[in-house]
mmCIF file of C-alpha atoms in Angstrom:
data_model
loop_
_atom_site.group_PDB
_atom_site.id
_atom_site.type_symbol
_atom_site.label_atom_id
_atom_site.label_comp_id
_atom_site.label_asym_id
_atom_site.label_seq_id
_atom_site.Cartn_x
_atom_site.Cartn_y
_atom_site.Cartn_z
ATOM 1 C CA MET I 1 -12.197 93.911 -160.421
ATOM 2 C CA THR I 2 -11.952 97.358 -158.869
ATOM 3 C CA THR I 3 -12.248 100.223 -161.320
ATOM 4 C CA ILE I 4 -11.620 103.952 -161.279
ATOM 5 C CA ARG I 5 -13.822 106.431 -163.118
ATOM 6 C CA LEU I 6 -12.366 108.727 -165.758
ATOM 7 C CA LEU I 7 -13.775 111.900 -167.298
ATOM 8 C CA SER I 8 -13.129 112.978 -170.886
ATOM 9 C CA ALA I 9 -13.141 116.499 -172.319
ATOM 10 C CA ASP I 10 -16.649 116.042 -173.727
ATOM 11 C CA GLY I 11 -18.034 115.070 -170.307
ATOM 12 C CA ALA I 12 -18.294 111.347 -171.017
ATOM 13 C CA THR I 13 -17.205 108.940 -168.297
ATOM 14 C CA SER I 14 -15.478 105.581 -168.539
ATOM 15 C CA GLU I 15 -13.979 102.983 -166.248
ATOM 16 C CA ALA I 16 -10.400 101.715 -166.011
ATOM 17 C CA GLU I 17 -9.099 98.838 -163.952
ATOM 18 C CA LEU I 18 -7.408 100.077 -160.808
ATOM 19 C CA ASN I 19 -3.860 98.716 -160.699
ATOM 20 C CA ASP I 20 -1.976 97.735 -157.596
ATOM 21 C CA SER I 21 0.804 100.034 -156.444
ATOM 22 C CA GLY I 22 4.333 99.394 -157.660
ATOM 23 C CA ALA I 23 5.200 98.054 -154.189
ATOM 24 C CA TYR I 24 8.677 99.513 -154.546
ATOM 25 C CA ALA I 25 11.161 99.143 -151.707
ATOM 26 C CA ARG I 26 12.970 102.031 -150.099
ATOM 27 C CA PRO I 27 16.745 101.844 -150.596
ATOM 28 C CA THR I 28 18.861 100.387 -147.837
ATOM 29 C CA ALA I 29 21.957 102.327 -148.901
ATOM 30 C CA PRO I 30 22.563 105.693 -150.582
ATOM 31 C CA LEU I 31 21.788 105.877 -154.296
ATOM 32 C CA ARG I 32 25.057 105.728 -156.203
ATOM 33 C CA SER I 33 24.699 105.888 -159.975
ATOM 34 C CA ARG I 34 22.907 109.241 -160.199
ATOM 35 C CA VAL I 35 22.454 112.331 -158.047
ATOM 36 C CA ALA I 36 18.717 112.999 -157.957
ATOM 37 C CA TYR I 37 16.702 115.820 -156.427
ATOM 38 C CA ALA I 38 12.922 116.103 -156.279
ATOM 39 C CA ALA I 39 11.817 119.729 -156.622
ATOM 40 C CA ALA I 40 9.205 119.870 -153.881
ATOM 41 C CA HIS I 41 5.966 121.862 -153.645
ATOM 42 C CA VAL I 42 4.386 123.575 -150.638
ATOM 43 C CA VAL I 43 1.149 122.677 -148.872
ATOM 44 C CA PRO I 44 -1.032 125.520 -147.552
ATOM 45 C CA LYS I 45 -3.300 125.313 -144.543
ATOM 46 C CA THR I 46 -6.663 124.049 -145.710
ATOM 47 C CA HIS I 47 -8.554 126.778 -143.855
ATOM 48 C CA ALA I 48 -6.273 129.591 -145.045
ATOM 49 C CA ASP I 49 -7.244 132.291 -147.526
ATOM 50 C CA ASN I 50 -5.728 130.424 -150.444
ATOM 51 C CA THR I 51 -6.858 132.934 -153.043
ATOM 52 C CA PRO I 52 -4.866 134.884 -155.633
ATOM 53 C CA GLY I 53 -2.741 137.656 -154.191
ATOM 54 C CA GLN I 54 -2.868 136.531 -150.566
ATOM 55 C CA PRO I 55 0.337 135.757 -148.616
ATOM 56 C CA ALA I 56 1.213 132.090 -148.418
ATOM 57 C CA ASP I 57 -0.051 130.474 -145.212
ATOM 58 C CA ILE I 58 1.873 127.199 -145.137
ATOM 59 C CA ASP I 59 0.916 123.950 -143.434
ATOM 60 C CA TRP I 60 4.431 123.295 -142.182
ATOM 61 C CA ASP I 61 3.680 119.833 -140.810
ATOM 62 C CA ALA I 62 2.468 118.535 -144.184
ATOM 63 C CA THR I 63 5.052 120.480 -146.180
ATOM 64 C CA LEU I 64 8.005 119.195 -144.182
ATOM 65 C CA ALA I 65 6.605 115.662 -143.904
ATOM 66 C CA PHE I 66 6.610 115.567 -147.700
ATOM 67 C CA ARG I 67 10.335 116.355 -147.666
ATOM 68 C CA ARG I 68 11.035 113.674 -145.080
ATOM 69 C CA ASN I 69 9.257 111.195 -147.329
ATOM 70 C CA VAL I 70 11.490 112.187 -150.264
ATOM 71 C CA TYR I 71 14.583 111.598 -148.130
ATOM 72 C CA SER I 72 13.288 108.173 -147.089
ATOM 73 C CA TRP I 73 13.453 107.148 -150.764
ATOM 74 C CA GLY I 74 17.094 108.191 -151.092
ATOM 75 C CA LEU I 75 16.476 111.337 -153.147
ATOM 76 C CA GLY I 76 17.553 114.839 -152.266
ATOM 77 C CA VAL I 77 15.177 117.798 -152.049
ATOM 78 C CA ALA I 78 15.346 120.893 -154.241
ATOM 79 C CA ASP I 79 13.397 123.522 -152.377
ATOM 80 C CA ALA I 80 12.100 127.053 -152.825
ATOM 81 C CA MET I 81 12.262 126.670 -156.596
ATOM 82 C CA ASP I 82 9.573 127.136 -159.238
ATOM 83 C CA THR I 83 7.786 123.957 -158.077
ATOM 84 C CA ALA I 84 7.300 125.657 -154.712
ATOM 85 C CA GLN I 85 5.483 128.461 -156.580
ATOM 86 C CA ARG I 86 8.274 131.005 -156.695
ATOM 87 C CA ASN I 87 6.827 133.999 -158.569
ATOM 88 C CA MET I 88 3.428 132.253 -158.466
ATOM 89 C CA GLY I 89 2.202 132.765 -154.919
ATOM 90 C CA LEU I 90 5.131 132.031 -152.595
ATOM 91 C CA ASP I 91 5.987 135.440 -151.125
ATOM 92 C CA ALA I 92 9.401 136.513 -149.861
ATOM 93 C CA ALA I 93 8.701 135.909 -146.157
ATOM 94 C CA ALA I 94 7.366 132.410 -146.801
ATOM 95 C CA THR I 95 10.339 131.667 -149.060
ATOM 96 C CA ARG I 96 12.854 132.531 -146.351
ATOM 97 C CA GLU I 97 11.007 130.470 -143.759
ATOM 98 C CA LEU I 98 10.740 127.540 -146.162
ATOM 99 C CA ILE I 99 14.486 127.599 -146.817
ATOM 100 C CA ALA I 100 15.331 127.721 -143.118
ATOM 101 C CA ARG I 101 12.873 124.978 -142.153
ATOM 102 C CA SER I 102 13.790 122.746 -145.076
ATOM 103 C CA ALA I 103 17.501 123.028 -144.293
ATOM 104 C CA GLN I 104 16.794 122.028 -140.700
ATOM 105 C CA VAL I 105 14.829 118.957 -141.837
ATOM 106 C CA ALA I 106 17.710 117.984 -144.121
ATOM 107 C CA ARG I 107 20.091 118.084 -141.171
ATOM 108 C CA GLU I 108 17.716 115.987 -139.077
ATOM 109 C CA GLU I 109 17.233 113.405 -141.832
ATOM 110 C CA GLY I 110 20.809 113.364 -143.099
ATOM 111 C CA GLY I 111 19.513 114.360 -146.525
ATOM 112 C CA SER I 112 20.774 116.649 -149.240
ATOM 113 C CA VAL I 113 18.938 119.924 -149.807
ATOM 114 C CA VAL I 114 19.483 122.628 -152.391
ATOM 115 C CA VAL I 115 17.407 125.779 -152.663
ATOM 116 C CA GLY I 116 16.639 128.501 -155.160
ATOM 117 C CA VAL I 117 18.444 131.841 -155.014
ATOM 118 C CA ASN I 118 16.706 134.637 -156.889
ATOM 119 C CA THR I 119 15.963 138.376 -156.796
ATOM 120 C CA ASP I 120 12.211 138.025 -156.291
ATOM 121 C CA HIS I 121 12.122 139.644 -152.851
ATOM 122 C CA VAL I 122 12.557 143.019 -154.577
ATOM 123 C CA ASP I 123 9.159 144.586 -155.261
ATOM 124 C CA GLU I 124 10.222 147.019 -157.992
ATOM 125 C CA GLU I 125 9.698 145.775 -161.535
ATOM 126 C CA ARG I 126 12.909 147.289 -162.903
ATOM 127 C CA ILE I 127 16.153 147.796 -161.011
ATOM 128 C CA PRO I 128 19.641 148.556 -162.358
ATOM 129 C CA LEU I 129 22.257 145.836 -162.693
ATOM 130 C CA PRO I 130 24.118 146.699 -159.440
ATOM 131 C CA GLN I 131 20.859 146.220 -157.519
ATOM 132 C CA VAL I 132 20.244 142.921 -159.319
ATOM 133 C CA ILE I 133 23.649 141.779 -158.094
ATOM 134 C CA ASP I 134 22.932 142.927 -154.538
ATOM 135 C CA ALA I 135 19.548 141.171 -154.531
ATOM 136 C CA TYR I 136 21.092 137.899 -155.697
ATOM 137 C CA VAL I 137 23.866 138.151 -153.116
ATOM 138 C CA GLU I 138 21.408 138.826 -150.292
ATOM 139 C CA GLN I 139 19.537 135.590 -150.993
ATOM 140 C CA LEU I 140 22.774 133.708 -151.689
ATOM 141 C CA HIS I 141 24.249 134.577 -148.315
ATOM 142 C CA PHE I 142 21.033 133.703 -146.498
ATOM 143 C CA THR I 143 21.018 130.303 -148.211
ATOM 144 C CA GLU I 144 24.648 129.675 -147.306
ATOM 145 C CA GLU I 145 23.950 130.617 -143.689
ATOM 146 C CA GLN I 146 21.267 127.912 -143.571
ATOM 147 C CA GLY I 147 23.712 125.291 -144.847
ATOM 148 C CA ALA I 148 21.801 124.575 -148.071
ATOM 149 C CA GLY I 149 23.303 124.254 -151.526
ATOM 150 C CA PRO I 150 22.515 127.279 -153.733
ATOM 151 C CA VAL I 151 20.781 127.052 -157.106
ATOM 152 C CA LEU I 152 21.182 130.399 -158.853
ATOM 153 C CA MET I 153 17.803 130.773 -160.542
ATOM 154 C CA ALA I 154 17.047 132.870 -163.594
ATOM 155 C CA SER I 155 16.040 136.396 -162.526
ATOM 156 C CA ARG I 156 13.141 138.279 -164.071
ATOM 157 C CA HIS I 157 14.823 141.500 -162.964
ATOM 158 C CA LEU I 158 17.937 140.623 -164.937
ATOM 159 C CA ALA I 159 15.913 139.552 -167.979
ATOM 160 C CA ARG I 160 14.130 142.933 -168.010
ATOM 161 C CA VAL I 161 17.223 145.142 -167.910
ATOM 162 C CA ALA I 162 20.007 143.132 -169.570
ATOM 163 C CA GLU I 163 20.859 144.610 -172.954
ATOM 164 C CA SER I 164 23.376 142.017 -174.112
ATOM 165 C CA ARG I 165 25.227 138.874 -173.109
ATOM 166 C CA THR I 166 27.824 141.171 -171.538
ATOM 167 C CA ASP I 167 25.332 142.156 -168.849
ATOM 168 C CA TYR I 168 24.752 138.496 -167.981
ATOM 169 C CA LEU I 169 28.482 137.853 -167.812
ATOM 170 C CA ARG I 170 28.903 140.855 -165.533
ATOM 171 C CA VAL I 171 26.092 139.974 -163.127
ATOM 172 C CA TYR I 172 26.885 136.273 -162.823
ATOM 173 C CA ALA I 173 30.596 136.940 -162.330
ATOM 174 C CA ALA I 174 29.887 139.419 -159.549
ATOM 175 C CA VAL I 175 27.513 137.031 -157.782
ATOM 176 C CA LEU I 176 29.680 133.950 -158.195
ATOM 177 C CA GLN I 177 32.713 135.702 -156.809
ATOM 178 C CA ARG I 178 30.728 136.393 -153.644
ATOM 179 C CA ALA I 179 29.693 132.746 -153.268
ATOM 180 C CA THR I 180 31.484 130.752 -150.587
ATOM 181 C CA THR I 181 30.435 127.395 -152.036
ATOM 182 C CA PRO I 182 29.975 126.196 -155.626
ATOM 183 C CA VAL I 183 26.487 126.797 -157.009
ATOM 184 C CA VAL I 184 24.270 125.316 -159.691
ATOM 185 C CA LEU I 185 23.127 127.624 -162.487
ATOM 186 C CA HIS I 186 19.474 127.262 -163.467
ATOM 187 C CA TRP I 187 18.399 127.903 -167.047
ATOM 188 C CA LEU I 188 14.606 128.088 -166.982
ATOM 189 C CA GLY I 189 12.868 128.147 -170.344
ATOM 190 C CA THR I 190 9.970 130.321 -171.400
ATOM 191 C CA ALA I 191 7.527 127.408 -171.178
ATOM 192 C CA PHE I 192 7.968 127.718 -167.411
ATOM 193 C CA ASP I 193 8.212 131.519 -167.312
ATOM 194 C CA PRO I 194 7.489 133.611 -170.424
ATOM 195 C CA GLN I 195 9.112 136.632 -168.752
ATOM 196 C CA LEU I 196 12.517 134.985 -169.204
ATOM 197 C CA GLU I 197 12.498 135.321 -172.992
ATOM 198 C CA GLY I 198 16.029 135.854 -174.308
ATOM 199 C CA TYR I 199 17.755 134.831 -171.091
ATOM 200 C CA PHE I 200 21.548 134.651 -171.323
ATOM 201 C CA GLY I 201 21.358 137.198 -174.116
ATOM 202 C CA SER I 202 19.471 135.430 -176.903
ATOM 203 C CA PRO I 203 16.210 133.587 -177.644
ATOM 204 C CA ASP I 204 18.315 131.053 -179.614
ATOM 205 C CA TRP I 205 19.473 128.358 -177.206
ATOM 206 C CA ARG I 206 22.664 127.839 -179.199
ATOM 207 C CA GLU I 207 23.727 131.457 -178.745
ATOM 208 C CA ALA I 208 22.517 131.593 -175.144
ATOM 209 C CA SER I 209 24.449 128.427 -174.295
ATOM 210 C CA GLU I 210 27.673 130.148 -175.348
ATOM 211 C CA THR I 211 27.023 132.744 -172.655
ATOM 212 C CA LEU I 212 26.282 130.076 -170.081
ATOM 213 C CA LEU I 213 29.432 128.134 -170.904
ATOM 214 C CA ARG I 214 31.508 131.296 -170.819
ATOM 215 C CA ILE I 215 30.169 132.135 -167.346
ATOM 216 C CA ILE I 216 31.332 128.720 -166.167
ATOM 217 C CA ALA I 217 34.729 129.022 -167.858
ATOM 218 C CA GLU I 218 35.402 132.512 -166.498
ATOM 219 C CA ASN I 219 34.515 131.529 -162.917
ATOM 220 C CA PRO I 220 36.494 128.333 -162.296
ATOM 221 C CA GLY I 221 35.594 126.405 -159.188
ATOM 222 C CA LYS I 222 32.420 128.425 -158.633
ATOM 223 C CA VAL I 223 29.911 126.299 -160.577
ATOM 224 C CA ALA I 224 29.057 122.779 -159.433
ATOM 225 C CA GLY I 225 26.446 122.124 -162.075
ATOM 226 C CA VAL I 226 23.829 123.345 -164.507
ATOM 227 C CA LYS I 227 20.096 122.652 -164.301
ATOM 228 C CA MET I 228 18.526 122.961 -167.745
ATOM 229 C CA SER I 229 14.748 123.278 -167.986
ATOM 230 C CA LEU I 230 14.207 123.985 -171.670
ATOM 231 C CA LEU I 231 12.152 120.840 -172.452
ATOM 232 C CA ASN I 232 14.556 120.248 -175.316
ATOM 233 C CA ALA I 233 16.799 117.187 -175.090
ATOM 234 C CA GLU I 234 19.024 118.350 -177.952
ATOM 235 C CA SER I 235 20.015 121.532 -176.136
ATOM 236 C CA GLU I 236 20.744 119.705 -172.886
ATOM 237 C CA ILE I 237 22.967 117.115 -174.554
ATOM 238 C CA ALA I 238 24.810 119.808 -176.508
ATOM 239 C CA VAL I 239 25.618 121.753 -173.342
ATOM 240 C CA ARG I 240 26.306 118.631 -171.296
ATOM 241 C CA GLU I 241 28.976 117.475 -173.725
ATOM 242 C CA ARG I 242 30.830 120.777 -173.337
ATOM 243 C CA LEU I 243 30.768 121.085 -169.553
ATOM 244 C CA PRO I 244 34.214 121.121 -167.947
ATOM 245 C CA GLU I 245 35.268 118.340 -165.650
ATOM 246 C CA GLY I 246 33.680 118.675 -162.232
ATOM 247 C CA VAL I 247 30.493 120.345 -163.462
ATOM 248 C CA ARG I 248 27.347 118.215 -163.482
ATOM 249 C CA MET I 249 24.341 118.460 -165.753
ATOM 250 C CA PHE I 250 21.101 118.244 -163.771
ATOM 251 C CA THR I 251 18.224 117.639 -166.111
ATOM 252 C CA GLY I 252 15.152 119.741 -165.560
ATOM 253 C CA ASP I 253 13.537 118.314 -168.697
ATOM 254 C CA ASP I 254 10.265 116.840 -167.517
ATOM 255 C CA PHE I 255 9.480 115.640 -171.057
ATOM 256 C CA ASN I 256 12.634 113.636 -171.802
ATOM 257 C CA TYR I 257 14.204 112.681 -168.474
ATOM 258 C CA VAL I 258 14.179 108.916 -168.960
ATOM 259 C CA GLY I 259 16.735 108.957 -171.775
ATOM 260 C CA LEU I 260 18.675 111.928 -170.426
ATOM 261 C CA ILE I 261 19.221 110.322 -167.018
ATOM 262 C CA GLY I 262 19.743 106.855 -168.460
ATOM 263 C CA GLY I 263 22.211 108.243 -170.979
ATOM 264 C CA ASP I 264 24.667 106.018 -172.782
ATOM 265 C CA THR I 265 23.915 102.996 -170.587
ATOM 266 C CA THR I 266 20.248 102.731 -171.566
ATOM 267 C CA GLY I 267 20.133 103.373 -175.295
ATOM 268 C CA SER I 268 18.013 105.836 -177.231
ATOM 269 C CA LEU I 269 16.189 108.856 -175.912
ATOM 270 C CA SER I 270 12.412 109.084 -175.979
ATOM 271 C CA GLU I 271 10.158 110.275 -178.733
ATOM 272 C CA ASP I 272 11.739 113.656 -179.472
ATOM 273 C CA GLY I 273 13.948 112.095 -182.111
ATOM 274 C CA GLU I 274 17.369 112.152 -180.485
ATOM 275 C CA ALA I 275 19.971 109.819 -181.968
ATOM 276 C CA ASP I 276 20.567 106.405 -180.424
ATOM 277 C CA ARG I 277 23.778 106.041 -178.473
ATOM 278 C CA ASP I 278 25.277 102.589 -178.886
ATOM 279 C CA GLU I 279 28.454 103.042 -176.916
ATOM 280 C CA THR I 280 28.119 102.069 -173.293
ATOM 281 C CA ARG I 281 30.288 103.955 -170.865
ATOM 282 C CA SER I 282 30.766 103.233 -167.213
ATOM 283 C CA SER I 283 29.791 106.183 -165.017
ATOM 284 C CA GLU I 284 29.512 106.210 -161.266
ATOM 285 C CA GLY I 285 27.856 109.167 -159.617
ATOM 286 C CA ARG I 286 28.225 110.146 -156.009
ATOM 287 C CA ARG I 287 25.505 111.050 -153.604
ATOM 288 C CA ALA I 288 25.450 114.776 -152.913
ATOM 289 C CA SER I 289 26.140 116.122 -149.440
ATOM 290 C CA SER I 290 24.248 119.113 -148.067
ATOM 291 C CA ARG I 291 26.210 121.030 -150.692
ATOM 292 C CA PHE I 292 26.682 119.820 -154.239
ATOM 293 C CA ALA I 293 29.006 116.872 -154.745
ATOM 294 C CA ARG I 294 31.824 117.474 -157.192
ATOM 295 C CA SER I 295 31.663 115.234 -160.220
ATOM 296 C CA THR I 296 34.369 113.224 -161.924
ATOM 297 C CA THR I 297 31.948 111.540 -164.305
ATOM 298 C CA GLY I 298 31.905 111.805 -168.074
ATOM 299 C CA GLY I 299 29.228 113.518 -170.126
ATOM 300 C CA GLY I 300 27.232 110.418 -171.011
ATOM 301 C CA HIS I 301 24.227 111.069 -168.762
ATOM 302 C CA SER I 302 22.452 113.767 -166.809
ATOM 303 C CA ASP I 303 21.751 113.769 -163.108
ATOM 304 C CA ALA I 304 18.305 114.947 -162.027
ATOM 305 C CA LEU I 305 16.656 117.962 -160.462
ATOM 306 C CA LEU I 306 13.014 117.543 -161.416
ATOM 307 C CA GLY I 307 9.553 118.599 -160.377
ATOM 308 C CA ALA I 308 8.398 115.334 -161.894
ATOM 309 C CA PHE I 309 10.361 113.421 -159.262
ATOM 310 C CA ALA I 310 8.268 115.046 -156.533
ATOM 311 C CA ALA I 311 5.225 113.522 -158.201
ATOM 312 C CA ILE I 312 6.703 110.021 -158.646
ATOM 313 C CA THR I 313 9.295 109.763 -155.866
ATOM 314 C CA PRO I 314 9.009 105.990 -155.160
ATOM 315 C CA VAL I 315 9.114 105.166 -158.884
ATOM 316 C CA ALA I 316 12.125 107.430 -159.466
ATOM 317 C CA SER I 317 13.950 105.860 -156.533
ATOM 318 C CA ALA I 318 13.246 102.334 -157.738
ATOM 319 C CA ALA I 319 14.498 103.187 -161.229
ATOM 320 C CA ILE I 320 17.791 104.595 -159.933
ATOM 321 C CA GLN I 321 18.152 101.581 -157.661
ATOM 322 C CA ALA I 322 17.931 99.483 -160.835
ATOM 323 C CA LEU I 323 20.796 101.486 -162.369
ATOM 324 C CA ASP I 324 22.760 100.965 -159.164
ATOM 325 C CA ALA I 325 22.215 97.229 -159.621
ATOM 326 C CA GLY I 326 23.538 97.399 -163.190
ATOM 327 C CA ASP I 327 20.132 96.739 -164.759
ATOM 328 C CA PRO I 328 19.370 99.511 -167.302
ATOM 329 C CA SER I 329 16.531 97.495 -168.834
ATOM 330 C CA ARG I 330 14.752 97.398 -165.492
ATOM 331 C CA TYR I 331 15.400 101.146 -165.146
ATOM 332 C CA ARG I 332 13.506 101.799 -168.378
ATOM 333 C CA GLU I 333 10.772 99.332 -167.480
ATOM 334 C CA ILE I 334 10.115 101.192 -164.226
ATOM 335 C CA LEU I 335 10.624 104.815 -165.252
ATOM 336 C CA GLY I 336 9.648 104.741 -168.922
ATOM 337 C CA PRO I 337 5.860 104.702 -168.404
ATOM 338 C CA THR I 338 6.045 107.774 -166.130
ATOM 339 C CA GLU I 339 7.223 110.043 -168.923
ATOM 340 C CA GLU I 340 3.759 110.193 -170.499
ATOM 341 C CA LEU I 341 2.355 111.049 -167.070
ATOM 342 C CA SER I 342 4.925 113.818 -166.676
ATOM 343 C CA ARG I 343 4.122 115.215 -170.116
ATOM 344 C CA GLN I 344 0.487 115.485 -169.040
ATOM 345 C CA VAL I 345 1.402 117.175 -165.753
ATOM 346 C CA PHE I 346 3.659 119.629 -167.636
ATOM 347 C CA ALA I 347 1.340 120.164 -170.614
ATOM 348 C CA ALA I 348 0.881 123.716 -171.895
ATOM 349 C CA PRO I 349 0.521 126.121 -170.266
ATOM 350 C CA THR I 350 3.496 124.435 -168.607
ATOM 351 C CA PHE I 351 3.820 126.883 -165.711
ATOM 352 C CA TYR I 352 0.643 125.368 -164.250
ATOM 353 C CA TYR I 353 2.383 122.025 -163.769
ATOM 354 C CA LYS I 354 2.501 122.758 -160.033
ATOM 355 C CA THR I 355 -1.216 121.944 -159.940
ATOM 356 C CA GLY I 356 -0.542 118.401 -161.129
ATOM 357 C CA VAL I 357 2.260 117.903 -158.598
ATOM 358 C CA ALA I 358 0.019 118.993 -155.718
ATOM 359 C CA PHE I 359 -2.885 116.933 -157.082
ATOM 360 C CA LEU I 360 -0.785 113.761 -157.081
ATOM 361 C CA ALA I 361 0.507 114.558 -153.593
ATOM 362 C CA TRP I 362 -3.105 114.768 -152.441
ATOM 363 C CA LEU I 363 -4.107 111.551 -154.204
ATOM 364 C CA ASN I 364 -1.130 109.798 -152.612
ATOM 365 C CA GLY I 365 -2.006 110.966 -149.108
ATOM 366 C CA HIS I 366 0.748 113.533 -148.609
ATOM 367 C CA GLN I 367 -1.583 116.455 -147.918
ATOM 368 C CA PRO I 368 -5.045 116.618 -146.367
ATOM 369 C CA ALA I 369 -6.775 118.596 -149.134
ATOM 370 C CA PHE I 370 -6.275 119.549 -152.758
ATOM 371 C CA GLN I 371 -5.399 123.147 -151.935
ATOM 372 C CA MET I 372 -2.597 125.367 -153.234
ATOM 373 C CA VAL I 373 -1.166 128.772 -152.445
ATOM 374 C CA GLY I 374 -2.800 131.516 -154.489
ATOM 375 C CA GLY I 375 -5.734 129.366 -155.566
ATOM 376 C CA LEU I 376 -3.599 127.545 -158.107
ATOM 377 C CA HIS I 377 -5.492 124.294 -157.508
ATOM 378 C CA SER I 378 -8.092 125.709 -159.915
ATOM 379 C CA ALA I 379 -5.570 126.071 -162.762
ATOM 380 C CA ARG I 380 -6.356 122.726 -164.429
ATOM 381 C CA SER I 381 -9.622 121.266 -165.651
ATOM 382 C CA LEU I 382 -11.251 118.086 -164.361
ATOM 383 C CA PRO I 383 -10.587 116.223 -167.651
ATOM 384 C CA HIS I 384 -6.922 117.244 -167.435
ATOM 385 C CA LEU I 385 -6.744 115.895 -163.883
ATOM 386 C CA SER I 386 -8.591 112.762 -164.964
ATOM 387 C CA ARG I 387 -5.895 112.071 -167.528
ATOM 388 C CA ILE I 388 -3.300 112.436 -164.760
ATOM 389 C CA VAL I 389 -5.220 109.845 -162.727
ATOM 390 C CA GLU I 390 -5.333 107.511 -165.715
ATOM 391 C CA LEU I 391 -1.615 107.782 -166.448
ATOM 392 C CA ALA I 392 -0.571 107.610 -162.788
ATOM 393 C CA ASN I 393 -2.571 104.408 -162.478
ATOM 394 C CA ALA I 394 -0.990 102.988 -165.646
ATOM 395 C CA SER I 395 2.570 103.839 -164.560
ATOM 396 C CA LEU I 396 2.100 102.513 -160.994
ATOM 397 C CA ALA I 397 2.614 105.982 -159.526
ATOM 398 C CA LEU I 398 -0.403 105.758 -157.191
ATOM 399 C CA GLU I 399 1.142 104.848 -153.854
ATOM 400 C CA ASP I 400 -2.174 103.826 -152.267
ATOM 401 C CA PRO I 401 -4.564 103.107 -155.159
ATOM 402 C CA GLU I 402 -7.639 102.680 -152.973
ATOM 403 C CA LEU I 403 -7.050 106.027 -151.258
ATOM 404 C CA ALA I 404 -6.474 107.707 -154.604
ATOM 405 C CA ARG I 405 -9.702 106.203 -155.947
ATOM 406 C CA GLU I 406 -11.681 107.344 -152.908
ATOM 407 C CA ARG I 407 -10.354 110.890 -153.121
ATOM 408 C CA TRP I 408 -10.777 111.198 -156.885
ATOM 409 C CA HIS I 409 -14.310 109.835 -156.855
ATOM 410 C CA GLY I 410 -15.179 112.227 -154.047
ATOM 411 C CA MET I 411 -13.836 115.119 -156.116
ATOM 412 C CA LEU I 412 -15.895 114.006 -159.119
ATOM 413 C CA ALA I 413 -19.046 113.753 -156.994
ATOM 414 C CA LEU I 414 -18.415 117.220 -155.523
ATOM 415 C CA ASN I 415 -18.336 118.549 -159.071
ATOM 416 C CA GLY I 416 -21.544 116.826 -160.137
ATOM 417 C CA VAL I 417 -20.007 113.798 -161.846
ATOM 418 C CA ASP I 418 -21.580 110.541 -160.747
ATOM 419 C CA ALA I 419 -18.787 108.285 -159.488
#
């Protein structure tokens, strides 16, 4: 029996049996029942000055190869979003180059790519609302020129200067009217970015959701979907049930995605106490094109735009393939165990989840070293990473278990832990 060594918070070590990989098969046809995007990270050059405050020096071969791998599993790529270290090390020049290169790879692979549109290229801390609008529009038009689908991210600039929900309505209306293709609105919670407190005009999600829904209603045909990243299944379901026809809900809830994506066809949500849903509804999604697909589905499930899916791409693909085959039980069997892994990756402080995503990419052979832009690879402790190893092994998310074992044991030895 081959084992893998684990490290607890008190420094004690233990052994766990090393499981085989899930041996999942890549799809032979486009995924049909859900639209799913993996929010991808970036890989820096190993020899670069990957320290806090330094410009991102990207290993483009490894970064783009990771995206090609995602496409090979039938998922789309969500790029230049918070997983790619927006506002946490990915500077404006690197962001633009990432968007352009990622869009080109999507064209080459026939995949679907969407990218984040923000105001973060502006250096000033505070700018007036007209400049917030202009900053959004500048990035929006660049994204459209590259042929990528736009995800209108939450803006720190807007959060700093908005005085009421009216300011949000004004800014979003002005930006949406300048969009030439429908966009997805991204609601990013304070667990991911504390500077977004009170976004959409209130710290109460119920009041803020009224603003969000009004933005959609007052800009018909401009919004293709909503990505909610509040880590609160109740809020996502409440908004999802009120979305107008043609507007998708993309879950960004890395704590509760199994039930949210499964929806009415797979029974109850996970441990956050949401009510069981007994009624089974038929819902067929459509694969997104290079811009967002329009939806005619009901509100019984969420689609996916998740950082977690970058960490478990083969498992996520296999689970959606099970839904395509009409087997919701198999879907839960495959994807259910990964939720505990994701909760560890996204544990507080949640904004350091990027470290876990890059760590798993390294364990799975998708980058040559455990390095991150801005030195963020140091943001999690060894026991935290050990728990990720343990849960990835248990949920069959290690694509090459022997490679993962070799790399993890080498990391332990480098840090003085006898492996």
